[in-house]
Amino acid sequence: MAKILITNRDGEQSEIEGEIGISVMENLRDNDYELEAICGGQCSCATCHIYIDDAWLSKVGARNDEENELLEELDCVQPGSRLSCQIEFSEDLDGLTLTIAPDE
Ligand code: FES
């Protein structure tokens, strides 16, 4: 099992045992972490926005073009911004640390 360390929109920290092979968004949604994820992971709604901790940015890989286009439309984008549906959770990401972005 691999952990995901999460700070929610109220600044509260917690951790979950992540399921390998599904997206970070699905892991957060399945554990009631305030993500609307309206499009269900189709990279078209941006309601699964999270901030990846600096230490993990290189490990999760780069944003894809579609993701960049959606993030450009948001007001609260930061260097660590990602759409959590575009990151597949794997053993390599054990300890992934992230914050749920504000609702826009
Ligand atoms: S769930 Fe819609 S963009 Fe990620």
Short mmCIF file of N, CA and C in Angstrom, two decimals, residues 5-102:
data_model
loop_
_atom_site.label_atom_id
_atom_site.label_comp_id
_atom_site.label_asym_id
_atom_site.label_seq_id
_atom_site.Cartn_x
_atom_site.Cartn_y
_atom_site.Cartn_z
N LEU A 5 -0.71 11.99 1.45
CA LEU A 5 -0.87 12.94 2.55
C LEU A 5 -1.58 14.18 2.01
N ILE A 6 -2.67 14.52 2.66
CA ILE A 6 -3.59 15.52 2.10
C ILE A 6 -3.86 16.65 3.10
N THR A 7 -3.83 17.88 2.58
CA THR A 7 -4.34 19.02 3.34
C THR A 7 -5.64 19.45 2.67
N ASN A 8 -6.74 19.49 3.43
CA ASN A 8 -8.02 19.83 2.81
C ASN A 8 -8.21 21.35 2.77
N ARG A 9 -9.35 21.79 2.30
CA ARG A 9 -9.60 23.23 2.13
C ARG A 9 -9.68 23.99 3.45
N ASP A 10 -9.85 23.28 4.56
CA ASP A 10 -9.85 23.92 5.87
C ASP A 10 -8.47 23.89 6.50
N GLY A 11 -7.47 23.40 5.78
CA GLY A 11 -6.12 23.35 6.31
C GLY A 11 -5.84 22.16 7.20
N GLU A 12 -6.78 21.22 7.26
CA GLU A 12 -6.60 20.03 8.08
C GLU A 12 -5.82 18.97 7.30
N GLN A 13 -4.88 18.32 8.00
CA GLN A 13 -4.05 17.32 7.34
C GLN A 13 -4.50 15.91 7.71
N SER A 14 -4.41 15.04 6.75
CA SER A 14 -4.74 13.63 7.00
C SER A 14 -4.03 12.79 5.95
N GLU A 15 -4.15 11.49 6.08
CA GLU A 15 -3.54 10.62 5.07
C GLU A 15 -4.46 9.46 4.78
N ILE A 16 -4.32 8.95 3.58
CA ILE A 16 -5.11 7.78 3.19
C ILE A 16 -4.16 6.74 2.59
N GLU A 17 -4.62 5.51 2.58
CA GLU A 17 -3.93 4.46 1.83
C GLU A 17 -4.46 4.56 0.41
N GLY A 18 -3.59 4.93 -0.52
CA GLY A 18 -4.04 5.11 -1.88
C GLY A 18 -4.17 3.79 -2.61
N GLU A 19 -5.15 3.74 -3.50
CA GLU A 19 -5.29 2.56 -4.35
C GLU A 19 -4.43 2.75 -5.58
N ILE A 20 -3.58 1.78 -5.84
CA ILE A 20 -2.68 1.83 -6.98
C ILE A 20 -3.44 1.57 -8.28
N GLY A 21 -3.05 2.29 -9.33
CA GLY A 21 -3.61 2.01 -10.64
C GLY A 21 -4.84 2.82 -11.00
N ILE A 22 -5.32 3.63 -10.04
CA ILE A 22 -6.39 4.57 -10.37
C ILE A 22 -5.82 5.98 -10.17
N SER A 23 -6.55 6.96 -10.59
CA SER A 23 -6.01 8.33 -10.53
C SER A 23 -6.01 8.86 -9.09
N VAL A 24 -5.21 9.89 -8.90
CA VAL A 24 -5.22 10.57 -7.61
C VAL A 24 -6.62 11.14 -7.36
N MET A 25 -7.25 11.68 -8.40
CA MET A 25 -8.62 12.19 -8.24
C MET A 25 -9.55 11.11 -7.71
N GLU A 26 -9.51 9.92 -8.29
CA GLU A 26 -10.41 8.85 -7.84
C GLU A 26 -10.12 8.48 -6.39
N ASN A 27 -8.86 8.49 -6.01
CA ASN A 27 -8.52 8.21 -4.62
C ASN A 27 -9.11 9.27 -3.68
N LEU A 28 -9.00 10.53 -4.09
CA LEU A 28 -9.53 11.61 -3.25
C LEU A 28 -11.05 11.56 -3.20
N ARG A 29 -11.66 11.40 -4.35
CA ARG A 29 -13.13 11.36 -4.42
C ARG A 29 -13.69 10.19 -3.62
N ASP A 30 -13.05 9.04 -3.74
CA ASP A 30 -13.55 7.86 -3.03
C ASP A 30 -13.40 7.99 -1.52
N ASN A 31 -12.58 8.94 -1.09
CA ASN A 31 -12.40 9.15 0.34
C ASN A 31 -13.01 10.48 0.80
N ASP A 32 -13.94 11.01 0.02
CA ASP A 32 -14.72 12.20 0.40
C ASP A 32 -13.88 13.45 0.62
N TYR A 33 -12.96 13.70 -0.30
CA TYR A 33 -12.14 14.90 -0.17
C TYR A 33 -12.63 16.05 -1.04
N GLU A 34 -13.86 16.42 -0.93
CA GLU A 34 -14.39 17.69 -1.44
C GLU A 34 -14.18 17.93 -2.92
N LEU A 35 -13.80 16.93 -3.67
CA LEU A 35 -13.59 17.16 -5.09
C LEU A 35 -14.88 16.89 -5.85
N GLU A 36 -15.28 17.84 -6.65
CA GLU A 36 -16.49 17.61 -7.45
C GLU A 36 -16.19 16.64 -8.60
N ALA A 37 -15.06 16.86 -9.26
CA ALA A 37 -14.66 15.98 -10.38
C ALA A 37 -15.82 15.74 -11.32
N ILE A 38 -16.45 16.82 -11.73
CA ILE A 38 -17.69 16.75 -12.51
C ILE A 38 -17.56 15.92 -13.78
N CYS A 39 -16.45 16.04 -14.46
CA CYS A 39 -16.34 15.34 -15.75
C CYS A 39 -15.90 13.88 -15.59
N GLY A 40 -15.62 13.49 -14.35
CA GLY A 40 -15.28 12.09 -14.11
C GLY A 40 -13.90 11.68 -14.58
N GLY A 41 -13.05 12.67 -14.79
CA GLY A 41 -11.67 12.35 -15.17
C GLY A 41 -11.38 12.52 -16.64
N GLN A 42 -12.25 13.23 -17.34
CA GLN A 42 -12.08 13.42 -18.79
C GLN A 42 -11.25 14.67 -19.14
N CYS A 43 -10.69 15.30 -18.15
CA CYS A 43 -9.86 16.50 -18.36
C CYS A 43 -10.64 17.61 -19.05
N SER A 44 -11.85 17.86 -18.54
CA SER A 44 -12.65 18.92 -19.16
C SER A 44 -13.34 19.84 -18.17
N CYS A 45 -13.18 19.61 -16.85
CA CYS A 45 -13.92 20.45 -15.89
C CYS A 45 -13.02 21.23 -14.92
N ALA A 46 -11.85 20.76 -14.64
CA ALA A 46 -10.89 21.39 -13.71
C ALA A 46 -11.38 21.43 -12.26
N THR A 47 -12.42 20.68 -11.93
CA THR A 47 -12.91 20.68 -10.56
C THR A 47 -12.18 19.64 -9.69
N CYS A 48 -11.09 19.11 -10.21
CA CYS A 48 -10.26 18.17 -9.43
C CYS A 48 -8.89 18.79 -9.16
N HIS A 49 -8.86 20.12 -9.15
CA HIS A 49 -7.60 20.87 -9.01
C HIS A 49 -6.96 20.65 -7.63
N ILE A 50 -5.68 20.33 -7.65
CA ILE A 50 -4.91 20.18 -6.42
C ILE A 50 -3.56 20.88 -6.58
N TYR A 51 -2.89 21.10 -5.44
CA TYR A 51 -1.52 21.59 -5.45
C TYR A 51 -0.60 20.47 -4.97
N ILE A 52 0.34 20.09 -5.82
CA ILE A 52 1.33 19.08 -5.45
C ILE A 52 2.45 19.76 -4.66
N ASP A 53 2.85 19.15 -3.56
CA ASP A 53 3.96 19.67 -2.79
C ASP A 53 5.23 19.74 -3.66
N ASP A 54 6.01 20.79 -3.46
CA ASP A 54 7.22 21.02 -4.28
C ASP A 54 8.09 19.76 -4.41
N ALA A 55 8.25 19.04 -3.32
CA ALA A 55 9.14 17.88 -3.31
C ALA A 55 8.68 16.77 -4.24
N TRP A 56 7.41 16.83 -4.65
CA TRP A 56 6.84 15.75 -5.46
C TRP A 56 6.62 16.14 -6.91
N LEU A 57 6.87 17.38 -7.23
CA LEU A 57 6.54 17.86 -8.58
C LEU A 57 7.24 17.06 -9.67
N SER A 58 8.52 16.80 -9.50
CA SER A 58 9.24 16.08 -10.56
C SER A 58 8.77 14.63 -10.65
N LYS A 59 8.34 14.07 -9.54
CA LYS A 59 7.94 12.65 -9.54
C LYS A 59 6.59 12.41 -10.21
N VAL A 60 5.71 13.38 -10.15
CA VAL A 60 4.39 13.17 -10.76
C VAL A 60 4.40 13.45 -12.26
N GLY A 61 5.50 14.02 -12.76
CA GLY A 61 5.59 14.27 -14.20
C GLY A 61 5.00 15.62 -14.57
N ALA A 62 5.07 15.91 -15.86
CA ALA A 62 4.65 17.21 -16.35
C ALA A 62 3.16 17.22 -16.71
N ARG A 63 2.58 18.41 -16.70
CA ARG A 63 1.20 18.57 -17.16
C ARG A 63 1.12 18.29 -18.66
N ASN A 64 -0.02 17.78 -19.10
CA ASN A 64 -0.22 17.65 -20.54
C ASN A 64 -0.85 18.93 -21.07
N ASP A 65 -0.95 19.05 -22.39
CA ASP A 65 -1.44 20.28 -23.01
C ASP A 65 -2.88 20.61 -22.61
N GLU A 66 -3.74 19.60 -22.62
CA GLU A 66 -5.15 19.83 -22.24
C GLU A 66 -5.25 20.35 -20.81
N GLU A 67 -4.45 19.77 -19.96
CA GLU A 67 -4.43 20.16 -18.55
C GLU A 67 -3.99 21.61 -18.42
N ASN A 68 -2.95 21.98 -19.12
CA ASN A 68 -2.46 23.36 -19.09
C ASN A 68 -3.54 24.33 -19.54
N GLU A 69 -4.26 23.97 -20.59
CA GLU A 69 -5.31 24.86 -21.10
C GLU A 69 -6.39 25.08 -20.06
N LEU A 70 -6.79 24.02 -19.37
CA LEU A 70 -7.83 24.16 -18.35
C LEU A 70 -7.33 24.96 -17.15
N LEU A 71 -6.12 24.70 -16.75
CA LEU A 71 -5.59 25.41 -15.58
C LEU A 71 -5.42 26.90 -15.85
N GLU A 72 -5.12 27.26 -17.10
CA GLU A 72 -4.96 28.67 -17.44
C GLU A 72 -6.23 29.48 -17.19
N GLU A 73 -7.37 28.80 -17.16
CA GLU A 73 -8.65 29.50 -16.97
C GLU A 73 -8.98 29.73 -15.50
N LEU A 74 -8.20 29.16 -14.61
CA LEU A 74 -8.47 29.29 -13.18
C LEU A 74 -7.73 30.48 -12.58
N ASP A 75 -8.28 31.04 -11.48
CA ASP A 75 -7.65 32.18 -10.82
C ASP A 75 -6.58 31.76 -9.81
N CYS A 76 -6.73 30.58 -9.25
CA CYS A 76 -5.88 30.20 -8.12
C CYS A 76 -4.78 29.21 -8.51
N VAL A 77 -4.28 29.34 -9.72
CA VAL A 77 -3.22 28.44 -10.18
C VAL A 77 -1.90 28.79 -9.52
N GLN A 78 -1.17 27.77 -9.14
CA GLN A 78 0.16 27.93 -8.55
C GLN A 78 1.13 27.01 -9.30
N PRO A 79 2.44 27.17 -9.05
CA PRO A 79 3.39 26.29 -9.75
C PRO A 79 3.10 24.80 -9.56
N GLY A 80 2.57 24.43 -8.41
CA GLY A 80 2.30 23.02 -8.16
C GLY A 80 0.92 22.57 -8.58
N SER A 81 0.19 23.41 -9.29
CA SER A 81 -1.18 23.05 -9.69
C SER A 81 -1.20 21.87 -10.64
N ARG A 82 -2.10 20.93 -10.38
CA ARG A 82 -2.34 19.80 -11.29
C ARG A 82 -3.82 19.44 -11.24
N LEU A 83 -4.26 18.83 -12.29
CA LEU A 83 -5.58 18.21 -12.28
C LEU A 83 -5.36 16.78 -11.81
N SER A 84 -5.97 16.46 -10.68
CA SER A 84 -5.65 15.17 -10.04
C SER A 84 -6.12 13.97 -10.85
N CYS A 85 -7.03 14.20 -11.81
CA CYS A 85 -7.47 13.08 -12.65
C CYS A 85 -6.41 12.70 -13.67
N GLN A 86 -5.40 13.56 -13.84
CA GLN A 86 -4.38 13.30 -14.85
C GLN A 86 -3.12 12.68 -14.24
N ILE A 87 -3.19 12.31 -12.98
CA ILE A 87 -2.05 11.67 -12.31
C ILE A 87 -2.48 10.28 -11.86
N GLU A 88 -1.85 9.26 -12.44
CA GLU A 88 -2.16 7.90 -11.98
C GLU A 88 -1.35 7.61 -10.74
N PHE A 89 -2.02 7.10 -9.73
CA PHE A 89 -1.32 6.81 -8.48
C PHE A 89 -0.60 5.47 -8.59
N SER A 90 0.67 5.47 -8.15
CA SER A 90 1.50 4.27 -8.26
C SER A 90 2.34 4.11 -6.99
N GLU A 91 2.98 2.98 -6.85
CA GLU A 91 3.86 2.74 -5.70
C GLU A 91 4.96 3.80 -5.63
N ASP A 92 5.40 4.28 -6.79
CA ASP A 92 6.45 5.30 -6.83
C ASP A 92 6.01 6.60 -6.16
N LEU A 93 4.70 6.78 -6.02
CA LEU A 93 4.19 8.01 -5.42
C LEU A 93 3.83 7.83 -3.95
N ASP A 94 4.34 6.77 -3.34
CA ASP A 94 4.09 6.54 -1.91
C ASP A 94 4.57 7.75 -1.10
N GLY A 95 3.65 8.38 -0.40
CA GLY A 95 3.98 9.56 0.39
C GLY A 95 3.63 10.87 -0.30
N LEU A 96 3.00 10.76 -1.47
CA LEU A 96 2.61 11.95 -2.23
C LEU A 96 1.88 12.94 -1.31
N THR A 97 2.33 14.18 -1.37
CA THR A 97 1.80 15.21 -0.48
C THR A 97 1.15 16.30 -1.32
N LEU A 98 -0.09 16.60 -0.99
CA LEU A 98 -0.85 17.54 -1.81
C LEU A 98 -1.85 18.32 -0.96
N THR A 99 -2.34 19.39 -1.58
CA THR A 99 -3.37 20.23 -0.95
C THR A 99 -4.53 20.38 -1.93
N ILE A 100 -5.74 20.29 -1.42
CA ILE A 100 -6.91 20.50 -2.27
C ILE A 100 -7.02 21.99 -2.58
N ALA A 101 -7.08 22.35 -3.85
CA ALA A 101 -7.17 23.76 -4.24
C ALA A 101 -8.55 24.31 -3.89
N PRO A 102 -8.65 25.65 -3.72
CA PRO A 102 -9.96 26.25 -3.43
C PRO A 102 -10.97 25.97 -4.52
#
